[in-house]
């Protein structure tokens, strides 16, 4: 097992990793920017190294400085958290070159899944269902028009280097194709320095349901059930839960088997997530694979009663997956508390937290790095806490969440707490009746 892990991240996820390391008897090194000198991850780690200025490119994205911090502290592994360098194949390669274990998959697996056309092709060969569409990249507008005739409108143009909606265009009829094709190409080139596009049939009002997976270095793989992440706004997740209210035992079995096929097809090593679109008839299609631990991993931890960060560290150290069958025994819901004004188009609201009272009691978990007197810097992601409610049924979990949200006091900044409170009282949400389009039609009062 590792003796010392450097955490190449900040905020709640850095704290989350430090906590598990300490339970495992592993020493920790925090890295931080000048804007994060007063952060809890710096205080809770055994050692801390300042790696540069506030801007991410000078600190949390600066590979040479992070490698230097790992060398001077003699860390034998690096945990990347999520975001920043977590899905940077070059960083994973450099760690390997330096003999420092990157806690995650290798660079090759990241590249394979990072290019969406390659990922889709790999899944087709593995027998995982995908959305009907183009085979490979589109060569021209003419080819796009020909293909769309066969697929049937509406179709979606997607960037092969994309994800999260960038470079994506919905096309309803042939007359719109040329403009959509050109603008998607331009956006993809500007965002990813890769203008490759592909096409898919548009799945209307889908659910976003993802399967947590784990694979070891010996080709074994398992799934750890699903999370429903359909409640999103502009491709930012707001609420996640497990199990999905849309799930049936048959669908879980089928999606779980498909996710295991996907994991084995690339010999995936570490924890990861297979994202699926699920239509109203419960047909499911591979969308993307996330080769990292995700923000919403906590809901899975709560329903299967298992520490996924510990599992991830053990897999990186060469342990085998246990062969245990993971079935959700509880219901968990996570609300992302962001320093944003939900009454003002979710505009970021950084600043000093003057008063803080955190909820507690039965069935409540909070993963957060904030404290009274802490100043949220404007340079990074606006998520400041994850509030997780756990109960035996979905109905009870919603009640627990509502109660916890109403206890939560964060003063000095605006937060998304009022948004979540209202969502927990919404009849369609309570009935489990929502798709990825839900938030567009949900008005805050
Ligand atoms: C789709 C889709 C419908 N049909 N693909 C959004 C971001 C990227 N990960 C893929 N996305 C979508 N792909 C087909 N063929 C609808 C979306 C989509 C979406 C997916 C998941 C969660 C929220 C979403 C919001 C808008 C669109």
Short mmCIF file of N, CA and C in Angstrom, two decimals, residues 211-216 219-225 255-264 268 270-274 289 304 306 308 311 315 320-326:
data_model
loop_
_atom_site.label_atom_id
_atom_site.label_comp_id
_atom_site.label_asym_id
_atom_site.label_seq_id
_atom_site.Cartn_x
_atom_site.Cartn_y
_atom_site.Cartn_z
N UNK A 211 -23.94 4.38 -14.60
CA UNK A 211 -23.60 3.21 -13.79
C UNK A 211 -22.18 3.38 -13.25
N UNK A 212 -22.04 3.28 -11.93
CA UNK A 212 -20.72 3.28 -11.30
C UNK A 212 -20.07 1.93 -11.54
N UNK A 213 -18.85 1.93 -12.04
CA UNK A 213 -18.14 0.66 -12.26
C UNK A 213 -16.79 0.66 -11.53
N UNK A 214 -16.20 -0.51 -11.42
CA UNK A 214 -14.83 -0.65 -10.93
C UNK A 214 -14.17 -1.78 -11.69
N UNK A 215 -12.90 -1.58 -12.03
CA UNK A 215 -12.13 -2.63 -12.70
C UNK A 215 -10.77 -2.74 -12.05
N UNK A 216 -10.21 -3.95 -12.01
CA UNK A 216 -8.88 -4.09 -11.42
C UNK A 216 -7.82 -4.38 -12.49
N UNK A 219 -8.21 -7.61 -15.04
CA UNK A 219 -9.29 -7.79 -16.00
C UNK A 219 -10.65 -8.08 -15.37
N UNK A 220 -10.75 -8.02 -14.03
CA UNK A 220 -12.06 -8.21 -13.38
C UNK A 220 -12.80 -6.88 -13.33
N UNK A 221 -14.12 -6.94 -13.43
CA UNK A 221 -14.93 -5.72 -13.38
C UNK A 221 -16.25 -5.99 -12.68
N UNK A 222 -16.77 -4.97 -12.03
CA UNK A 222 -18.10 -5.09 -11.43
C UNK A 222 -18.81 -3.74 -11.56
N UNK A 223 -20.13 -3.74 -11.37
CA UNK A 223 -20.83 -2.46 -11.32
C UNK A 223 -21.41 -2.27 -9.93
N UNK A 224 -21.63 -1.02 -9.58
CA UNK A 224 -22.08 -0.69 -8.23
C UNK A 224 -23.38 0.12 -8.30
N UNK A 225 -24.25 -0.31 -9.20
CA UNK A 225 -25.58 0.28 -9.43
C UNK A 225 -25.54 1.69 -9.98
N UNK A 255 -28.51 -2.76 -17.83
CA UNK A 255 -27.55 -1.64 -17.88
C UNK A 255 -26.26 -2.01 -17.16
N UNK A 256 -26.39 -2.73 -16.05
CA UNK A 256 -25.21 -3.16 -15.30
C UNK A 256 -24.33 -4.09 -16.12
N UNK A 257 -24.98 -5.05 -16.82
CA UNK A 257 -24.22 -5.97 -17.68
C UNK A 257 -23.53 -5.22 -18.81
N UNK A 258 -24.24 -4.24 -19.41
CA UNK A 258 -23.65 -3.44 -20.49
C UNK A 258 -22.44 -2.65 -19.96
N UNK A 259 -22.58 -2.11 -18.75
CA UNK A 259 -21.48 -1.32 -18.16
C UNK A 259 -20.26 -2.20 -17.88
N UNK A 260 -20.52 -3.43 -17.45
CA UNK A 260 -19.40 -4.36 -17.21
C UNK A 260 -18.71 -4.73 -18.53
N UNK A 261 -19.50 -4.95 -19.57
CA UNK A 261 -18.93 -5.21 -20.91
C UNK A 261 -18.03 -4.06 -21.33
N UNK A 262 -18.53 -2.83 -21.12
CA UNK A 262 -17.78 -1.63 -21.50
C UNK A 262 -16.46 -1.57 -20.73
N UNK A 263 -16.51 -1.87 -19.44
CA UNK A 263 -15.33 -1.81 -18.58
C UNK A 263 -14.29 -2.84 -19.00
N UNK A 264 -14.78 -4.05 -19.28
CA UNK A 264 -13.86 -5.13 -19.67
C UNK A 264 -13.28 -4.91 -21.06
N UNK A 268 -10.36 -1.71 -18.28
CA UNK A 268 -10.32 -0.52 -17.42
C UNK A 268 -9.89 -0.85 -16.00
N UNK A 270 -9.50 0.96 -12.26
CA UNK A 270 -9.88 2.03 -11.33
C UNK A 270 -11.41 2.08 -11.22
N UNK A 271 -11.92 3.06 -10.49
CA UNK A 271 -13.36 3.28 -10.50
C UNK A 271 -13.67 4.22 -11.67
N UNK A 272 -14.87 4.15 -12.17
CA UNK A 272 -15.27 4.99 -13.31
C UNK A 272 -16.77 4.95 -13.47
N UNK A 273 -17.26 5.65 -14.49
CA UNK A 273 -18.71 5.73 -14.69
C UNK A 273 -19.05 5.60 -16.17
N UNK A 274 -20.06 4.78 -16.45
CA UNK A 274 -20.59 4.69 -17.80
C UNK A 274 -21.91 5.47 -17.81
N UNK A 289 -17.97 7.72 -21.23
CA UNK A 289 -17.40 7.12 -20.03
C UNK A 289 -16.59 8.18 -19.30
N UNK A 304 -24.89 1.70 -1.11
CA UNK A 304 -24.27 0.36 -1.03
C UNK A 304 -23.37 0.23 0.19
N UNK A 306 -20.34 1.73 1.15
CA UNK A 306 -18.98 1.39 0.74
C UNK A 306 -18.20 2.66 0.41
N UNK A 308 -15.87 4.51 -1.79
CA UNK A 308 -15.36 4.38 -3.16
C UNK A 308 -13.94 4.93 -3.31
N UNK A 311 -11.72 2.16 -2.22
CA UNK A 311 -11.69 1.17 -3.30
C UNK A 311 -10.75 1.63 -4.41
N UNK A 315 -7.41 -0.31 -5.60
CA UNK A 315 -7.25 -0.79 -6.98
C UNK A 315 -5.95 -0.28 -7.58
N UNK A 320 -7.35 -6.71 -5.90
CA UNK A 320 -8.40 -7.23 -6.78
C UNK A 320 -9.77 -6.72 -6.33
N UNK A 321 -10.72 -6.61 -7.25
CA UNK A 321 -12.08 -6.31 -6.82
C UNK A 321 -12.62 -7.52 -6.08
N UNK A 322 -13.53 -7.26 -5.13
CA UNK A 322 -13.88 -8.30 -4.16
C UNK A 322 -14.78 -9.39 -4.71
N UNK A 323 -15.52 -9.09 -5.76
CA UNK A 323 -16.47 -10.06 -6.26
C UNK A 323 -17.81 -9.98 -5.54
N UNK A 324 -17.88 -9.06 -4.57
CA UNK A 324 -19.14 -8.81 -3.86
C UNK A 324 -20.18 -8.26 -4.84
N UNK A 325 -21.45 -8.59 -4.63
CA UNK A 325 -22.52 -8.02 -5.45
C UNK A 325 -23.07 -6.79 -4.72
N UNK A 326 -23.05 -5.67 -5.41
CA UNK A 326 -23.49 -4.42 -4.78
C UNK A 326 -24.93 -4.11 -5.18
#
